[in-house]
Coordinates of C-alpha atoms and ligand atoms in Angstrom, one line a residue:
X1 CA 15.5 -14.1 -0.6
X2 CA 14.2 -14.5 2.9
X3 CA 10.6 -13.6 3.1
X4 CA 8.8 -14.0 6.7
X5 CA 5.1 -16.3 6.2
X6 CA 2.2 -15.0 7.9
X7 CA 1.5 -18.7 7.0
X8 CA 4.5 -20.8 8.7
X9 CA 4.6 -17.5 11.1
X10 CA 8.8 -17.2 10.5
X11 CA 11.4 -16.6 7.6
X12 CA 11.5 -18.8 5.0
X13 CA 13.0 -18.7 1.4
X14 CA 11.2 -17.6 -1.3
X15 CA 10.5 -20.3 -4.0
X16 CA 7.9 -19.0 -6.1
X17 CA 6.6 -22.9 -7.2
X18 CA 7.4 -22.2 -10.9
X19 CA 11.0 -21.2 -11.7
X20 CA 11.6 -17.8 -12.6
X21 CA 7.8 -16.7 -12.4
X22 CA 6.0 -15.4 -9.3
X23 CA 2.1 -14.6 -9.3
X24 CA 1.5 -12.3 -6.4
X25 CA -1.7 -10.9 -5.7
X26 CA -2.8 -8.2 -3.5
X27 CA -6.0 -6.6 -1.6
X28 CA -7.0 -3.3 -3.8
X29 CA -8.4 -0.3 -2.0
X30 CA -12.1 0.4 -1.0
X31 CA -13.3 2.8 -3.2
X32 CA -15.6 5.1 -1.1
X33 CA -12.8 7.4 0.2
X34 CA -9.9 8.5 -0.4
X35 CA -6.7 6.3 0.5
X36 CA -5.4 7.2 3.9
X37 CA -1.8 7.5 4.1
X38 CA -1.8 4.5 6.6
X39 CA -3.2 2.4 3.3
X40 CA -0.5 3.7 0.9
X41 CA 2.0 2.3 3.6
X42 CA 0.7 -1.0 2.5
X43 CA 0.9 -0.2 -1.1
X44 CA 4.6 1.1 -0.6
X45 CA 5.9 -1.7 0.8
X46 CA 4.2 -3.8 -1.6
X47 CA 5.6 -2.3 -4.4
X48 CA 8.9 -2.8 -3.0
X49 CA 8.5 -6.1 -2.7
X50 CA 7.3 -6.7 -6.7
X51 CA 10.2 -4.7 -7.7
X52 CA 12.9 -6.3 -5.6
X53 CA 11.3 -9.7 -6.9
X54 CA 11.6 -8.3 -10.6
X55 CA 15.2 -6.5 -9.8
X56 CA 16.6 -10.4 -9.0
X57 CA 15.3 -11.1 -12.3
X58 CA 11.7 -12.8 -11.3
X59 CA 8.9 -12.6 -14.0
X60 CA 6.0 -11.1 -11.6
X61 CA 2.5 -10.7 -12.5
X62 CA 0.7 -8.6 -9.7
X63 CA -2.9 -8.5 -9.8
X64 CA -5.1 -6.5 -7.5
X65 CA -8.8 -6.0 -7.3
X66 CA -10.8 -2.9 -6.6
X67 CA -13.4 -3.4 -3.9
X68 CA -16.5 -1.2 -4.8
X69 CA -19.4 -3.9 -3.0
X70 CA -19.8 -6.2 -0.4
X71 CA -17.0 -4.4 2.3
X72 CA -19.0 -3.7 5.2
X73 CA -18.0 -1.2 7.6
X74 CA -16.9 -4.3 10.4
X75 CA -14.8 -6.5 8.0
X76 CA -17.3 -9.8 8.8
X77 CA -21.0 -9.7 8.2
X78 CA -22.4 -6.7 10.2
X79 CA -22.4 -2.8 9.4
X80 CA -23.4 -1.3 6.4
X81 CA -21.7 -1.7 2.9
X82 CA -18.4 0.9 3.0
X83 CA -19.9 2.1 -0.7
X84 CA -23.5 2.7 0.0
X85 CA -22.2 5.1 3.0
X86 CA -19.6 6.7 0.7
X87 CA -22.5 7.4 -1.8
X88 CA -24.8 8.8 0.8
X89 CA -22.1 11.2 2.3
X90 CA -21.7 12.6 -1.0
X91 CA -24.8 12.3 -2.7
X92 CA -23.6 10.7 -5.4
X93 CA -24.6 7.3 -7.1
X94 CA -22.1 4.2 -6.0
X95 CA -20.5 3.6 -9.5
X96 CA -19.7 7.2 -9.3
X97 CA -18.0 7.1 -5.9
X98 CA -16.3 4.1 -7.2
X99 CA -14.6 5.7 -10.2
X100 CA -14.0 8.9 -8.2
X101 CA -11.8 7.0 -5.5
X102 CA -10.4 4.3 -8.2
X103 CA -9.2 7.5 -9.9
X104 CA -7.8 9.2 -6.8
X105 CA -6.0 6.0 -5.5
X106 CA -4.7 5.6 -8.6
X107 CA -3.4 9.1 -8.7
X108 CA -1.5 8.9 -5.3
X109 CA 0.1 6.0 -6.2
X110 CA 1.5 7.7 -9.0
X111 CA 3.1 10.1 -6.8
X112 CA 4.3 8.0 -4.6
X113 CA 6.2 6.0 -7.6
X114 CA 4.0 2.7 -6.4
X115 CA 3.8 1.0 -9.9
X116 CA 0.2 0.0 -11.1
X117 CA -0.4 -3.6 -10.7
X118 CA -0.5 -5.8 -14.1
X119 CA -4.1 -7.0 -13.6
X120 CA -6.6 -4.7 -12.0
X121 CA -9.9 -5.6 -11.5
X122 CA -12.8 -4.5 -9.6
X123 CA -15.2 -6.5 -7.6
X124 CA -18.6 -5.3 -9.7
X125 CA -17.0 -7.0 -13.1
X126 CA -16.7 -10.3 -11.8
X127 CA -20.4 -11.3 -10.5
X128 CA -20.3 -14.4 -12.8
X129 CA -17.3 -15.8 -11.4
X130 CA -18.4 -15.4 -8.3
X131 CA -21.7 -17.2 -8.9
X132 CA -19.9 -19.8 -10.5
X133 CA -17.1 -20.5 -7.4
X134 CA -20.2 -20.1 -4.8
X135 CA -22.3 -22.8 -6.8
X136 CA -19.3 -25.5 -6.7
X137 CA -18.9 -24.6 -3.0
X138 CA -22.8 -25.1 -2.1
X139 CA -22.2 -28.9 -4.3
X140 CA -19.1 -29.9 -2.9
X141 CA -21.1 -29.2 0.5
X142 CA -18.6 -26.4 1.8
X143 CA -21.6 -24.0 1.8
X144 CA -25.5 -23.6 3.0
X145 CA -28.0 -21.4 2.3
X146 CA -30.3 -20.1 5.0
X147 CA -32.2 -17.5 5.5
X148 CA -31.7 -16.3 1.7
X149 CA -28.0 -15.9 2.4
X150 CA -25.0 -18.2 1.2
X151 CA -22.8 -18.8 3.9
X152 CA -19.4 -20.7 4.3
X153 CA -19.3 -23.9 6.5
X154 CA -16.4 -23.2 8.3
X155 CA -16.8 -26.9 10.2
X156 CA -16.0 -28.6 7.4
X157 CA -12.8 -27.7 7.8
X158 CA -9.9 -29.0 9.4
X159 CA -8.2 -26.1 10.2
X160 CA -9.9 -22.5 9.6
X161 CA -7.4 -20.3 11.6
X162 CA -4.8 -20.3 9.4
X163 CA -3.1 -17.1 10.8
X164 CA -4.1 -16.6 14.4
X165 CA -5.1 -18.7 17.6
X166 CA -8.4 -17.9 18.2
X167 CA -10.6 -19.5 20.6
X168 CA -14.1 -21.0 19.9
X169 CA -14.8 -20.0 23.6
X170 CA -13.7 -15.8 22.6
X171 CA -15.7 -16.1 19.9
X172 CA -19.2 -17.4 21.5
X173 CA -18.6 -13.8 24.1
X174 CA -18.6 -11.7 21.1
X175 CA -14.7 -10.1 22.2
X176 CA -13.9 -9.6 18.6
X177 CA -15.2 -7.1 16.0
X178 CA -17.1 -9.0 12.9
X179 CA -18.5 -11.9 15.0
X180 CA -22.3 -11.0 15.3
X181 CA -25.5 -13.3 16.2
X182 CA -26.3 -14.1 13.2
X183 CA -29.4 -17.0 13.8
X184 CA -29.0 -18.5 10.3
X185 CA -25.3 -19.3 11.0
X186 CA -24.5 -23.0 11.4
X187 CA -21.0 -22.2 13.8
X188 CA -20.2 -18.6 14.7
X189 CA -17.2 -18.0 12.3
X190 CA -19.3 -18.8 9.2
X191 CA -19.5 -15.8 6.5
X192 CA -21.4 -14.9 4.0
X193 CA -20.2 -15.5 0.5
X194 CA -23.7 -14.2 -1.1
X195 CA -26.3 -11.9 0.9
X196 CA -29.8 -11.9 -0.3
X197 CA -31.1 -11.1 2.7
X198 CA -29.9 -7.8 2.4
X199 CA -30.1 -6.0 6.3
X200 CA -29.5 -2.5 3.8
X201 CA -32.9 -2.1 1.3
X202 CA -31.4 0.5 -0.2
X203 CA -28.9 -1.6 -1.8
X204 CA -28.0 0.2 -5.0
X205 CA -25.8 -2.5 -6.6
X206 CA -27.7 -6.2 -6.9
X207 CA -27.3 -9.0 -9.1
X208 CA -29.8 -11.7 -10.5
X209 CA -28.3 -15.2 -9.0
X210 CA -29.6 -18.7 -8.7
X211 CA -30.4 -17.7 -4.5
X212 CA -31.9 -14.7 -5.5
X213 CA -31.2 -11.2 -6.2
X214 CA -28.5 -9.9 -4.6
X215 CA -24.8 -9.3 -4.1
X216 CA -21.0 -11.0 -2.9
X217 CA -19.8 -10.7 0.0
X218 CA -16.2 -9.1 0.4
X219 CA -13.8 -12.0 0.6
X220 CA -15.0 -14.2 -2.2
X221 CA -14.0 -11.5 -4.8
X222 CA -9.8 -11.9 -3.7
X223 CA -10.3 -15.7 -3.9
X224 CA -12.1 -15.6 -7.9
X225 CA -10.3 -12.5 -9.3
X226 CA -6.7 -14.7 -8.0
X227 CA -7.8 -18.0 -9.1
X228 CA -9.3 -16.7 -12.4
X229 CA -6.3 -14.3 -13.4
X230 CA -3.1 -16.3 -11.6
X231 CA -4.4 -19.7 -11.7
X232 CA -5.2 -22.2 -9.2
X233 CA -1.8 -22.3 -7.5
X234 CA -0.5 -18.7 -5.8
X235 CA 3.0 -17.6 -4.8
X236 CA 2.2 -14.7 -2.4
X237 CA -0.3 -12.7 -1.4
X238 CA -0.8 -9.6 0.1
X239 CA -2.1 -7.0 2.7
X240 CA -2.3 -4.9 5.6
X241 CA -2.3 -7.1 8.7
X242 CA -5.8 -6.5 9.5
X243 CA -6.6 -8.4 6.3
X244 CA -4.7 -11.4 8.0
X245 CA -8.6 -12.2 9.6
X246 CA -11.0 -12.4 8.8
X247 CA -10.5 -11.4 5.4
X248 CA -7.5 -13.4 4.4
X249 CA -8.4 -16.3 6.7
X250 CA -11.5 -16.4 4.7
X251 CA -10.0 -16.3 1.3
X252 CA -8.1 -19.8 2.1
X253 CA -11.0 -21.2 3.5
X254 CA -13.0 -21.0 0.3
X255 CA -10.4 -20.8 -1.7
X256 CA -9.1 -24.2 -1.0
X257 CA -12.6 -25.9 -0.2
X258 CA -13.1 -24.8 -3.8
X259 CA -9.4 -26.0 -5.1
X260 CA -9.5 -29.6 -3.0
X261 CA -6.0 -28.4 -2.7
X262 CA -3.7 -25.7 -0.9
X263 CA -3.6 -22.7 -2.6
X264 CA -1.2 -19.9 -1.0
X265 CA 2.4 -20.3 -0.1
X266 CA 3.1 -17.1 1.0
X267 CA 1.2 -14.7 2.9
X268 CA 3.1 -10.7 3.6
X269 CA 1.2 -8.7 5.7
X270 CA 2.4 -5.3 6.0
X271 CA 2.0 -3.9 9.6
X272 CA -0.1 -0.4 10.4
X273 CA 0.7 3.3 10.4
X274 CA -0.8 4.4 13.7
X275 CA -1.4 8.1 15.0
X276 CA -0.6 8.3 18.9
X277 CA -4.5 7.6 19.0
X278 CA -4.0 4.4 17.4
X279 CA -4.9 2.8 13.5
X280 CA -5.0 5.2 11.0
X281 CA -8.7 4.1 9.7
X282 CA -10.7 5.8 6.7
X283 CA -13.9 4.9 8.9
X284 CA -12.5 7.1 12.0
X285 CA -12.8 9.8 9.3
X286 CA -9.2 11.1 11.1
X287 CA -7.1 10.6 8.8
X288 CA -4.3 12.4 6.5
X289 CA -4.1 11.8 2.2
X290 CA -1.5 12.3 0.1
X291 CA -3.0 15.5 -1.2
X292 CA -2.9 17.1 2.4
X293 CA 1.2 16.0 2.6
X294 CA 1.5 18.1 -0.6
X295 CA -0.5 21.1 0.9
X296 CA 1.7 21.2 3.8
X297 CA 4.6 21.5 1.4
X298 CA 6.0 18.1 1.7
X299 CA 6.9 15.9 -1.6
X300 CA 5.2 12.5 -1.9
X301 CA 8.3 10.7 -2.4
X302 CA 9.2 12.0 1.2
X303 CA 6.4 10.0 2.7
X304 CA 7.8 7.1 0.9
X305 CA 11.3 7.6 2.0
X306 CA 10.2 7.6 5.5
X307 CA 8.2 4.6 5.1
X308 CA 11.8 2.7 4.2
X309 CA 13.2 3.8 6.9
X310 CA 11.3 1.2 9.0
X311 CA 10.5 -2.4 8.9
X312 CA 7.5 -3.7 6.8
X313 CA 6.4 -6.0 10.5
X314 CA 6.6 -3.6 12.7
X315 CA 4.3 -0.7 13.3
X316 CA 4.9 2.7 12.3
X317 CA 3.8 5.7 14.3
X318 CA 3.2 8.9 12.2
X319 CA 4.0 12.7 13.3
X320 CA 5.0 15.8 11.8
X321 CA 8.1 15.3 13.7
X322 CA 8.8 12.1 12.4
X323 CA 8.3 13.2 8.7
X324 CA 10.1 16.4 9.3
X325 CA 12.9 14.2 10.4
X326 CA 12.5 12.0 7.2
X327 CA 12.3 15.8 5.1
X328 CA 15.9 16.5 6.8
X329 CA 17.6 13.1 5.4
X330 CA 16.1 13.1 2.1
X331 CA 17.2 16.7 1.5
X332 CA 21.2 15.6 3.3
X333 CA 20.8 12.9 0.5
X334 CA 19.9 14.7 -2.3
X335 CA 22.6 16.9 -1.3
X336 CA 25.0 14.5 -1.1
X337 CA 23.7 12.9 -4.7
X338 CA 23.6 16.2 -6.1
X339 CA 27.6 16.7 -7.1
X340 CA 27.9 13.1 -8.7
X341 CA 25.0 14.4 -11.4
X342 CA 27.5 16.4 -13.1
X343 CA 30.7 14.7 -12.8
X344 CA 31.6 13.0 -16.1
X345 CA 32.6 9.2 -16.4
X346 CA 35.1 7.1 -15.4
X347 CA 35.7 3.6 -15.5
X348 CA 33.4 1.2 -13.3
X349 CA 35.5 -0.8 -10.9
X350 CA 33.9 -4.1 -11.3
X351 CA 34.7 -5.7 -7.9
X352 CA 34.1 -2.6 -5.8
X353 CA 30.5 -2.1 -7.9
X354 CA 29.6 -5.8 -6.7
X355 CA 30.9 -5.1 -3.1
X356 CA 28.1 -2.3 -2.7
X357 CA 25.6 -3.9 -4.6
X358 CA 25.6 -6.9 -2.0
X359 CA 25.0 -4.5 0.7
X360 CA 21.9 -3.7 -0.7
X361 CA 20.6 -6.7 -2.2
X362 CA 22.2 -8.7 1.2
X363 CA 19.6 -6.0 2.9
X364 CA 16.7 -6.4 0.9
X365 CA 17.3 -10.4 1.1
X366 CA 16.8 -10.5 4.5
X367 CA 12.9 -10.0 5.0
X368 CA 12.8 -7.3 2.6
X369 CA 15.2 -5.2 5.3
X370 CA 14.6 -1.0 3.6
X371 CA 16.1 0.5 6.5
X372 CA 19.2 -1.3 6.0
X373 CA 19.0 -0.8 2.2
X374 CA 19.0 3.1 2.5
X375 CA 22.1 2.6 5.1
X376 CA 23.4 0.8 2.2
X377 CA 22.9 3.7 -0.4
X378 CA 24.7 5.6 2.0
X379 CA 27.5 3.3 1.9
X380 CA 27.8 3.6 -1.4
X381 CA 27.9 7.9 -0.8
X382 CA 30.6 7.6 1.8
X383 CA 33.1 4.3 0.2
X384 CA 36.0 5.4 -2.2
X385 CA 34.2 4.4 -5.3
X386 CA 34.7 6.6 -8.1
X387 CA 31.2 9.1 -9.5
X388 CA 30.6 6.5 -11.9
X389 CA 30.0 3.1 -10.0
X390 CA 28.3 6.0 -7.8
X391 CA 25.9 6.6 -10.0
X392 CA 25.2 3.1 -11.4
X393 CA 24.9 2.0 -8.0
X394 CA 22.3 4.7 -6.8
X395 CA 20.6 4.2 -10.5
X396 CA 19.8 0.6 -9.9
X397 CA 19.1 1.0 -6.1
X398 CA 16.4 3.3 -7.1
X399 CA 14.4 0.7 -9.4
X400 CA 13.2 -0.8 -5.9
X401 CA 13.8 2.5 -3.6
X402 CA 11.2 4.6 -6.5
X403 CA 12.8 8.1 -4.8
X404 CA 13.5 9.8 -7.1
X405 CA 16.9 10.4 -6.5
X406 CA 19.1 11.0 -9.9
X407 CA 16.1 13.1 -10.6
X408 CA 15.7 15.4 -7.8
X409 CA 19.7 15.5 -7.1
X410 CA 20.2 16.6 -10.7
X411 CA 17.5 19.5 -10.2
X412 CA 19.5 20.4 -6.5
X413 CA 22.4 20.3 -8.8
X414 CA 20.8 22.5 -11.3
X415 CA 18.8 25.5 -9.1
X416 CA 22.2 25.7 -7.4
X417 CA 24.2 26.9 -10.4
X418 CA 21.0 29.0 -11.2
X419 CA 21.7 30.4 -7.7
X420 CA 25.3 31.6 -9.4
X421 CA 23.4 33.8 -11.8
X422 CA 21.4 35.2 -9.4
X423 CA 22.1 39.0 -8.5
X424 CA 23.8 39.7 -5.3
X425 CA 20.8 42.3 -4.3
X426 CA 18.5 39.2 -4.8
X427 CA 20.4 37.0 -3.1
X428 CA 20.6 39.1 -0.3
X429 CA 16.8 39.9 0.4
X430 CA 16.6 36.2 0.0
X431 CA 18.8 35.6 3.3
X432 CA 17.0 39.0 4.9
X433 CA 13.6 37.3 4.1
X434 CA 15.2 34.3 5.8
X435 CA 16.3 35.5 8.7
X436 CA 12.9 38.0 9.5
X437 CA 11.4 34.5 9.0
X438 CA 13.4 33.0 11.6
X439 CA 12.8 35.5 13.9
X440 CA 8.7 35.1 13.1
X441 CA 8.3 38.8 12.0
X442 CA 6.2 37.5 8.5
X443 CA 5.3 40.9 7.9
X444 CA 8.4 42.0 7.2
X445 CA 9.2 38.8 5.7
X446 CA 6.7 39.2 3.1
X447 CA 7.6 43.3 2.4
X448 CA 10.6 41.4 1.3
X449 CA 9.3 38.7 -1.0
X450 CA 7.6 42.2 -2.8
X451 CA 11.0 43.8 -3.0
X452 CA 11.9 40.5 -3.9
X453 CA 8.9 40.1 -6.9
X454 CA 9.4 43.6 -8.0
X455 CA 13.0 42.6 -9.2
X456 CA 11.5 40.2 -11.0
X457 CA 11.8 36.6 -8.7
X458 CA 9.4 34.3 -7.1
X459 CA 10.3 32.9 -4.2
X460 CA 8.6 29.9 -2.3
X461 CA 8.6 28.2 1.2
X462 CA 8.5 24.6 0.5
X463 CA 9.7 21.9 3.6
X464 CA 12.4 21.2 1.0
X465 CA 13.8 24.4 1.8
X466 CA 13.6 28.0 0.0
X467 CA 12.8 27.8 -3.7
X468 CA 13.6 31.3 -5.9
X469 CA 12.5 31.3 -9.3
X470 CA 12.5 33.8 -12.2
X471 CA 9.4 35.2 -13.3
Ligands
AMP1 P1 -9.1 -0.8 2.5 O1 -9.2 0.3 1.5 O2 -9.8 -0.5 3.8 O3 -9.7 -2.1 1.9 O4 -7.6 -1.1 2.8 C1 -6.6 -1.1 1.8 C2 -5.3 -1.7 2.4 O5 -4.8 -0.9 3.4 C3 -5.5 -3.1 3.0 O6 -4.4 -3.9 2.6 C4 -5.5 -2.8 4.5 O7 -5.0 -3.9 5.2 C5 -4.4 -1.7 4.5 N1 -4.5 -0.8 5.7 C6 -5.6 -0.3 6.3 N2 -5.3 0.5 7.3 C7 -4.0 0.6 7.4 C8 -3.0 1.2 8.2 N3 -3.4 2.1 9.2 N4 -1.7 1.0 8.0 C9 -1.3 0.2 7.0 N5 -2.1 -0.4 6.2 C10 -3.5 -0.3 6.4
ZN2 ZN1 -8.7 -9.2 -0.5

């Protein structure tokens, strides 16, 4: 498989460096919100990613953390801690925010078929690793205390941008977000790997530690929970591309200094869902959940379908028009799915099965290509194939896709031959109720649905179209 590296910045092959196993680690939520749908893009595209590494027969272990301290609201060293602001909007204590929005994320991911990682592990667990990497970094002379803070001596470095150009001379004008004045700082892209100094007093969460009481900063908790659960050598890691810096760029830093050796071979960075006013960003407090999608009538799985439909590395603009568009192919799908469900057998043609499996894996081998991997399914819907290598073919597909697509095409399959035992004077309020619709006259479109309830029928407006049930 071709994978492009943040790292090398183009496509390379993908050799994880022990045969047949990857460790892959990701960036876990911050807990003191819900997950935006722009973050589950990320998560998506992730999760397609582990499965197509597990679907050509790779042993993954994923582990992700859960951020709940130390993320403050500008990514570097300035703003307040993401989870003390959480708490206070809510009045609520920060452990309980924590397990609120661990629970919630946790919850859309199940709904979006984004499998849980193997390892999970949030930040607040692993204070005594942290402690431990920090005190090897302040020995091997990586790090300085000053002012009561740790920080990380980026000098002693050779290289520290790993992943973008930037320039010392930017930096010193302050053009970036997460580069403040900090006096105690010994070069200007130093960060903090342990605050003591807290800037917030009412701290809730602090920790007893050999520089004094107090907590991590944000990017030493990827770099311990990795080393400690995947060992000191990585195969990939993961993000959204505004963990690329600082976050990431810090990670290696310490991560290596720590090591004495490289640590990461591959970096995939999963590009942003934007609004037409830009970054879909919990802190804007703008910004749409899973939970609202299902509100408006839309099924999770849609919003992951129309994720596919674009490249991981480029950027995705969201509308209701767009995932209205996405609602009309999935349903055109299903559709097309639904017949094969209940067509029996036949013999699987071995050489035409392998012909439409290479669309798809050729597809997913090239940079993890989803768009072309759905143009794939339906070249398997249009060839000459018989139902069966159909159905085997759309069966495996959907082990990466995680759409749903047997499932929902056999219930298609199924309300329509309830549909056949549906009286004609049902049926045909249904169409009226329809067509008053249409026309925007909703009064008269729900006197109908009555008529319609009094004979003993529910019916339903969903974006998947008109659902009638029996009561
Ligand atoms: P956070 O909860 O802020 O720590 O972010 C969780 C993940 O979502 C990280 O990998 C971010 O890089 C990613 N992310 C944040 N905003 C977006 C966005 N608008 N589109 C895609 N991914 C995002
Ligand atoms: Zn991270």
């Amino acid at each position: 498989m071709q994978l492009y590296n943040s790292l090398s910045h183009k496509k390379e092959d993908f050799i994880p460096r022990f045969e047949g196993k990857v460790s892959m680690y990701t960036c876990g939520p911050t807990v003191y919100h819900f997950a935006h749908i722009g973050n589950l893009r990320s998560y998506i595209m992730e999760d397609i990613l582990e499965k197509y590494l597990r679907f050509t027969g790779l042993d993954v272990k994923r582990v992700m953390n859960i951020t709940d301290v130390g993320h403050l609201t500008s990514d570097g060293d300035t703003g307040d801690d993401k989870m003390l602001k959480g708490a206070k909007r809510e009045h609520k204590t920060v452990m309980e925010i924590a397990e609120f929005y661990t629970n919630a994320f946790f919850n859309d991911c199940k709904k979006l078929n984004i499998k849980t990682p193997d390892v999970v592990v949030p930040a607040t667990s692993y204070i005594d690793e942290f402690i431990k990497v920090i005190s090897s970094l302040l020995e091997k002379g990586y790090a300085y205390q000053a002012g009561g803070n740790i920080y990380f001596d980026t000098s002693k470095l050779d290289k520290y941008y790993v992943f973008n150009d930037f320039k010392e001379e930017d930096l010193a004008v302050g053009v970036r977000d997460g580069v403040e004045n900090d006096e105690y700082k010994r070069n200007k892209a130093d960060f903090v790997l342990w605050f003591t100094r807290s800037k917030f007093d009412d701290q809730e969460l602090k920790w007893d530690s050999p520089w004094g009481v107090g907590y991590p900063g944000w990017h030493i908790e990827c770099s311990c929970i990795s080393m400690k659960n995947l060992g000191e050598y990585l195969d990939l890691h993961c993000g959204g591309i505004d963990n690329a810096f600082p976050h990431h760029t810090n990670e290696i830093a310490q991560s290596e200094a720590y090591l004495g050796h490289e640590w990461c071979n591959y970096w995939f960075h999963v590009h942003h869902l934007n609004t037409n006013s830009g970054k879909m960003s919990k802190s804007s407090g703008e910004f749409l959940t899973v939970s609202l999608l299902e509100e408006k009538g839309y099924l999770p799985v849609v919003y992951r379908f129309f994720c596919l439909l674009s490249h991981y590395r480029k950027s995705l603009v969201f509308s209701w028009e767009n995932l209205d568009n996405a609602v009309v192919s999935y349903n055109k799908l299903i559709a097309k799915i639904a017949p094969l469900t209940k067509e029996q057998g036949g013999d699987i043609d071995k050489v035409e099965y392998d012909r439409l499996m290479k669309l798809f894996t050729d597809a997913l081998d090239n940079d993890l290509n989803t768009s072309l991997a759905i143009t794939a399914l339906y070249d398997v819907l249009k060839s000459g194939a018989n139902a069966a290598v159909k159905l085997a073919l759309i069966k495996e597909f959907d082990k990466v896709l995680g759409l749903d697509l047997i499932e929902n095409a056999a219930k298609a399959a199924e309300s329509e031959d309830n549909t056949d035992d549906i009286p004609e004077d049902v049926m045909a309020l249904v169409e009226e109720r329809k067509a008053a619709r249409k026309d925007k006259n909703f009064a008269l479109a729900d006197e109908i649905r009555a008529k319609i309830e009094a004979l003993g029928y529910e019916v339903k407006e969903t974006r998947q179209g008109t659902v009638l049930t029996k009561k």
